[in-house]
Amino acid sequence: MSSEQTLSADVVIVGSGVAGSSIANELARAGISVIVLEAGPRVDRQHFVDNFRNLENKPSYQGPFPAVPWARHPPNQMTPNEYLHTTGPNAEAYQQVYLRMMGGTTWHWAGCAWRYLPSDFELKTRYGQGRDWALKYDDLEPFYYQAEVMMGVCGPDPAKEDLGSPRKQPYPMDALPISYAAQQFRKLIQEKTPYRVVHEPQARNTRPYDNRPTCEGHNNCMPICPIGAMYNGGYSVYHAEAAGAKFIPNAVVYKIERDSANKHVTAVHYMDPDKGSHRVTGKYFVIAAHCIETAKLLLVSADEQSPNGVANSSGHVGRNMMDHTGVQVTFISGDKALWPGRGPLETNVIDNFRDGDWRSERGAYLVHMVDDNQVDLATQLAISKGYVGKELEEQIRYLAAHTVRLFSHNEALPDPENRLTLSKTNKDILGIPHPEVFYKLPDYTVKSCEHTRGLFKDLMGLMHGTDAQWTPGYFPQDHPSGSTIMGTDPKDSVVDGFCRTHDHENLFIASSSVFSTVGTGNITLTVAALALRVADTLKKELAHA
Amino acid sequence: MRQDRTGRPPAEWCATPNAMRLNRLVRMSRRDVLLGGLGLSVAGLLSPAQADTQAPAEKDSEVGRFMAVSQRLTDRDVLDSRIGTALYAGIVHANPNRAAKVQALHTLLEDSKPATAADFARAAEHADPALKDVIHEILTGWYRGVADNKVVVYRSALMFDITKDAIYPKTYAAGGPFYWTSKPPEVDRPTGSPALSPSPFVIEPT
Ligand SMILES: Cc1cc2nc3c(=O)[nH]c(=O)nc-3n(C[C@H](O)[C@H](O)[C@H](O)COP(=O)(O)OP(=O)(O)OC[C@H]3O[C@@H](n4cnc5c(N)ncnc54)[C@H](O)[C@@H]3O)c2cc1C
Ligand code: SF4
């Protein structure tokens, strides 16, 4: 079964997450016709809020977001996983989660919106490690700002708190005032260590912005902000649709068709949930399907012309998988009550280890003191310790007021052996193979994590902490990147500095999959900035066409 | 392009997560039917009229005995019998032998009339180590609002009642702009000791 009429647009985008929908919005506003094909369904916030409230295991961020069978996503961060299969020495450290539905994974992100440091783009030149990107910080600076305006990012005044990424304009919104718990943590770090705690830049409203309300401190940014005070890709979808972009839900792209010279993409094909196949033609194509699914789609599209997959003459599609695999510890502070969990989840960061000469030896990292409501955890802990009645209630209050959670983002390096392939044994209901990832933590990252463990032990000591619960092994941070790596040499990279594939002149990729290295800050602001730069390139080229 | 936007996209399939959630609710009502089949008293759950009157559960009903045991284990004179009815149904549904265990706890309560939750729990574990699990389930029910791995109540769970001077349940904040910058109450280090032997604490996977 296939559709009678062929769909067509100037630009066809695969994926409606931040990357795809922000490009769609920019192009549609410039009068360019756009079709966005989204594998998952249309969804709405209130159902996710209801699902969250009905969820027994509240820390399960995937819990409120069941997948549809034709666009599956990982059900949880467990190994083995029913969808994202991981193997290798650090299989469990690569249990990334993401969402496949209109608006994408930022339905349950935390809104942390870091710019990378200038050095993050030049790791090879400065420290002899990894690779350089095929662009510099200054190339991206205007698009970082555009992304911050699009999302509504609040952050500190650089004159007072310089985060190391030079800015031409102030943040669109003032920094978020940090919670009492974070204030106490900041004071401790300032007084007792050589380090500092900074205000985290966040896509969270500190005043009404883009017709969305000011943050009310529901402490549920992950998995679902109940009021939309935090940006997510859904808002760029609304804006893009209002500007005339056409979004087609439940459209699972499975094939990228090229001309006989294999230089030009002519169409993409998608399946609907009934396996009906549809062809969509266009002048330009952008794959914005998230790091894992983007590489998977290029590999699935292998045919006689490109037996190793589309855009894969280098053989690097699916290789160089990275993340911010980190360390996590939860403990009970022996100091005064903090009551974490009043206000947003992630607001403050120790940023001293984001850069330094030691980066020639070990990876950089940053530390979050997670401001998470600990009442439920405290209750479970107190019951398991054997308390009942009045004593139980005292314990719950004490533990909820004194539980501290620290976690880190540690820098990975691109290693071609860390590789995504198509599962040979598992397919979804449309017959598309599941993704499989082999992962071995780079020594660079292991050394970085060891350094972090040392720091966490020191901090625990300073807070007179007890009952430490270390998350076993390493902690996946859901920042997968590198699977269609950027570079200047078509022999060892997939896209150029403009995110255009070396192999196909009208095929672009907008995703963390293009990252050449992964730095320390959460990845999405950089994804959005790169995507907006793709939109800029397309606008210019279509204007000249 | 533009005129396309007004209509719903042609391909709006029915099995969205929203519909999937509905499916789950349908499954839950099947569970209620099963509970009915077990001959349990779930009338309080099913009949709003009866629930509204908040009539104290009959002393000699199963739920009545569950309420008496719960009051002692929480050191509280007043607990909501509507919530108790639902918790009891969930606990017994997860594990039918719990009905006999609650009965055993009730007999112990009547016989020894312990003055505190701690005395009661200690005596129960001493009499039958297996009673510890039931006590955990009862406390998990009241304090976390969870039974049979399902949420029975969220906001009304006792853990939120006893912390409401400091913090809001997630998604229910009502403190006004930037309330979180203010100083929350101090909490003294508790002096009480556990009544039951410790159990392994397993953090659920995310
Ligand atoms: C729990 C969690 C917390 C996070 N917190 C942060 C944070 O605080 N800060 C931060 O910077 N980042 C955070 N991230 C990462 C962030 O969510 C991602 O970087 C971001 O969503 C990437 O945007 P994207 O548009 O590239 O991909 P996505 O948002 O994943 O969107 C991709 C879209 O493509 C669609 N798609 C996939 N395959 C196909 C196909 N074959 N055909 C058609 N469509 C397809 C998907 O359905 C999806 O809608 C977090 C992630 C998680 C899981
Ligand atoms: S704290 Fe609450 S209101 Fe603010 S962004 Fe997070 S979930 Fe939304």
Coordinates of C-alpha atoms in Angstrom, one line a residue, chain A residues 9 28 31 33-35 41-44 47-62 66-70 75-78 97 101 176-181 183 205-206 214-220 222 224 226 241-250 272-274 333-345 372-377 379-381 383-398 400-402 469, chain B residues 1-5 7-22 24-25 28 71-76 79 115-122 125 132 135-155 158-206:
Chain A
A9 CA 8.3 20.7 0.0
A28 CA 8.5 28.7 7.5
G31 CA 8.2 31.8 3.5
S33 CA 7.7 25.4 2.4
V34 CA 8.6 22.8 5.0
I35 CA 7.4 19.3 5.8
P41 CA 2.3 10.8 17.8
R42 CA 1.0 14.2 18.8
V43 CA 0.8 14.5 22.5
D44 CA -0.2 16.9 25.2
H47 CA -1.7 13.6 30.1
F48 CA 1.9 13.3 31.0
V49 CA 1.3 15.2 34.2
D50 CA -1.5 12.8 35.0
N51 CA 0.7 9.8 34.2
F52 CA 3.4 11.2 36.4
R53 CA 1.1 11.6 39.4
N54 CA -0.1 8.0 38.9
L55 CA 3.4 6.6 38.6
E56 CA 4.6 4.6 41.6
N57 CA 8.4 4.9 40.7
K58 CA 8.5 8.7 40.4
P59 CA 12.2 8.9 39.5
S60 CA 11.6 6.9 36.4
Y61 CA 11.8 9.7 33.8
Q62 CA 10.6 7.5 31.0
P66 CA 4.8 5.2 27.0
A67 CA 6.1 4.6 23.5
V68 CA 3.9 3.7 20.6
P69 CA 4.8 0.4 19.0
W70 CA 5.8 1.9 15.6
P75 CA 11.6 2.0 28.2
N76 CA 14.2 2.7 31.0
Q77 CA 17.9 2.9 31.7
M78 CA 18.3 -0.9 32.4
V97 CA 17.0 7.3 27.1
M101 CA 6.9 11.8 19.9
L176 CA 17.1 32.2 38.5
P177 CA 17.4 32.9 42.2
I178 CA 18.8 29.7 43.7
S179 CA 17.1 27.7 46.5
Y180 CA 18.0 27.9 50.2
A181 CA 19.7 24.5 49.8
Q183 CA 22.6 28.9 48.7
N205 CA 11.3 31.4 32.8
T206 CA 12.2 33.9 35.5
T214 CA 7.2 32.2 35.3
C215 CA 8.6 29.1 37.0
E216 CA 6.6 28.2 40.1
G217 CA 9.0 25.7 41.6
H218 CA 7.1 22.5 41.1
N219 CA 10.4 20.6 41.1
N220 CA 9.3 18.4 38.3
M222 CA 12.2 16.1 34.8
I224 CA 7.4 16.9 33.1
P226 CA 3.2 20.9 34.7
E241 CA 2.9 25.3 12.5
A242 CA 1.5 28.8 13.1
A243 CA 4.1 30.0 10.5
G244 CA 2.9 27.4 8.0
A245 CA 5.2 24.4 8.4
K246 CA 3.4 21.1 7.9
F247 CA 4.0 18.4 10.6
I248 CA 3.1 14.8 9.9
P249 CA 2.9 12.6 13.0
N250 CA 3.3 8.9 13.0
D272 CA 2.6 4.9 8.7
P273 CA 1.6 2.6 11.6
D274 CA -0.2 0.3 9.1
S333 CA 24.3 15.6 55.4
G334 CA 25.2 16.0 59.1
D335 CA 24.8 19.8 59.0
K336 CA 21.7 22.0 59.2
A337 CA 18.5 21.2 57.3
L338 CA 18.6 21.9 53.6
W339 CA 15.2 20.6 52.4
P340 CA 16.3 20.1 48.8
G341 CA 13.5 20.1 46.2
R342 CA 12.1 23.5 46.7
G343 CA 12.3 25.1 43.3
P344 CA 13.7 23.7 40.0
L345 CA 15.7 20.5 39.9
D372 CA 15.5 17.1 44.2
N373 CA 12.5 16.6 46.5
Q374 CA 13.7 13.7 48.7
V375 CA 10.5 13.1 50.7
D376 CA 9.7 9.8 48.9
L377 CA 13.2 8.5 49.0
T379 CA 10.2 7.6 53.4
Q380 CA 11.4 4.4 51.7
L381 CA 14.7 4.6 53.4
I383 CA 10.8 2.3 56.5
S384 CA 13.6 0.0 55.3
K385 CA 15.6 0.9 58.4
G386 CA 12.8 -0.4 60.6
Y387 CA 11.2 2.7 61.9
V388 CA 7.4 2.9 62.7
G389 CA 5.0 5.4 64.1
K390 CA 6.2 8.6 65.6
E391 CA 9.9 7.7 65.1
L392 CA 9.2 7.0 61.4
E393 CA 7.7 10.4 61.0
E394 CA 10.7 12.1 62.7
Q395 CA 13.1 10.1 60.4
I396 CA 11.2 11.0 57.2
R397 CA 11.4 14.7 58.1
Y398 CA 15.1 14.5 59.0
A400 CA 14.1 14.6 53.6
A401 CA 15.7 17.7 55.0
H402 CA 19.3 16.4 54.9
Q469 CA 24.8 5.4 48.3
Chain B
M1 CA 1.1 25.0 2.4
R2 CA -0.8 27.3 4.6
Q3 CA -4.3 25.9 3.9
D4 CA -3.2 22.4 4.9
R5 CA -2.7 23.5 8.5
G7 CA -7.5 20.4 9.1
R8 CA -6.2 17.7 11.4
P9 CA -3.3 15.9 9.7
P10 CA -4.7 13.0 7.7
A11 CA -2.8 10.4 9.7
E12 CA -4.0 10.8 13.3
W13 CA -3.8 7.2 14.5
C14 CA -5.7 6.2 17.5
A15 CA -3.1 4.5 19.7
T16 CA -1.4 7.6 21.0
P17 CA 0.1 7.6 24.5
N18 CA -3.1 9.3 25.6
A19 CA -5.1 6.4 24.3
M20 CA -2.6 4.0 25.8
R21 CA -3.2 5.6 29.1
L22 CA -6.9 5.0 28.7
R24 CA -4.4 1.2 31.2
L25 CA -7.4 2.6 33.1
M28 CA -7.5 -1.1 36.2
Q71 CA -3.7 3.5 63.5
R72 CA -1.5 1.8 66.0
L73 CA 1.4 1.4 63.5
T74 CA 1.3 5.1 62.6
D75 CA 0.7 6.3 66.2
R76 CA -2.4 8.2 64.8
L79 CA -6.8 7.9 59.4
A115 CA 1.0 1.5 73.9
T116 CA 3.0 2.6 70.9
A117 CA 3.7 1.7 67.3
A118 CA 7.2 0.7 68.2
D119 CA 6.0 -1.7 71.0
F120 CA 3.5 -3.2 68.6
A121 CA 5.9 -3.7 65.7
R122 CA 8.6 -5.2 68.0
E125 CA 8.2 -9.3 64.5
K132 CA 7.6 -7.4 59.2
I135 CA 4.0 -3.9 58.4
H136 CA 6.2 -2.4 55.7
E137 CA 3.4 -2.7 53.2
I138 CA 1.0 -1.0 55.6
L139 CA 3.4 1.8 56.3
T140 CA 4.3 2.1 52.6
G141 CA 0.6 2.4 51.9
W142 CA -0.1 5.2 54.3
Y143 CA 3.1 7.2 54.0
R144 CA 3.9 6.8 50.3
G145 CA 0.3 6.3 49.2
V146 CA 1.3 3.2 47.3
A147 CA -0.1 -0.4 47.4
D148 CA 0.3 -3.2 45.0
N149 CA 2.9 -1.1 43.2
K150 CA 0.2 1.4 42.3
V151 CA -0.5 4.9 43.4
V152 CA -3.6 4.9 45.6
V153 CA -3.1 8.6 46.7
Y154 CA -0.4 11.0 45.8
R155 CA -0.9 14.4 47.5
L158 CA 1.2 11.0 54.9
M159 CA 4.8 11.7 53.9
F160 CA 3.5 15.0 52.4
D161 CA 1.3 15.8 55.4
I162 CA 4.3 15.6 57.8
T163 CA 6.5 17.8 55.6
K164 CA 4.0 20.3 54.4
D165 CA 5.5 23.1 56.5
A166 CA 8.7 22.8 54.3
I167 CA 8.0 21.4 50.9
Y168 CA 5.3 20.7 48.3
P169 CA 4.7 17.4 46.5
K170 CA 6.1 17.6 43.0
T171 CA 3.8 19.3 40.5
Y172 CA 1.7 20.9 43.4
A173 CA 3.8 23.9 44.5
A174 CA 1.9 26.9 45.7
G175 CA 4.4 29.1 47.4
G176 CA 4.5 32.1 45.1
P177 CA 7.4 33.4 43.0
F178 CA 10.8 32.2 44.1
Y179 CA 9.4 30.8 47.4
W180 CA 12.4 28.4 47.4
T181 CA 14.9 31.1 48.3
S182 CA 13.4 31.4 51.8
K183 CA 14.7 29.5 54.8
P184 CA 12.8 26.2 55.5
P185 CA 12.3 24.9 59.1
E186 CA 15.2 23.4 61.0
V187 CA 14.8 19.7 61.9
D188 CA 16.5 18.2 65.0
R189 CA 18.3 15.0 64.7
P190 CA 15.8 12.3 65.8
T191 CA 16.5 10.3 69.0
G192 CA 14.2 7.4 68.4
S193 CA 15.4 4.0 67.3
P194 CA 14.1 1.5 64.8
A195 CA 11.6 -1.0 66.1
L196 CA 12.0 -3.6 63.4
S197 CA 15.2 -5.2 62.1
P198 CA 16.6 -3.4 59.0
S199 CA 15.8 -4.5 55.5
P200 CA 17.8 -4.1 52.4
F201 CA 17.0 -0.8 50.7
V202 CA 16.6 -1.2 47.0
I203 CA 16.4 1.9 44.8
E204 CA 14.1 1.2 42.0
P205 CA 15.7 1.4 38.5
T206 CA 15.1 4.6 36.5

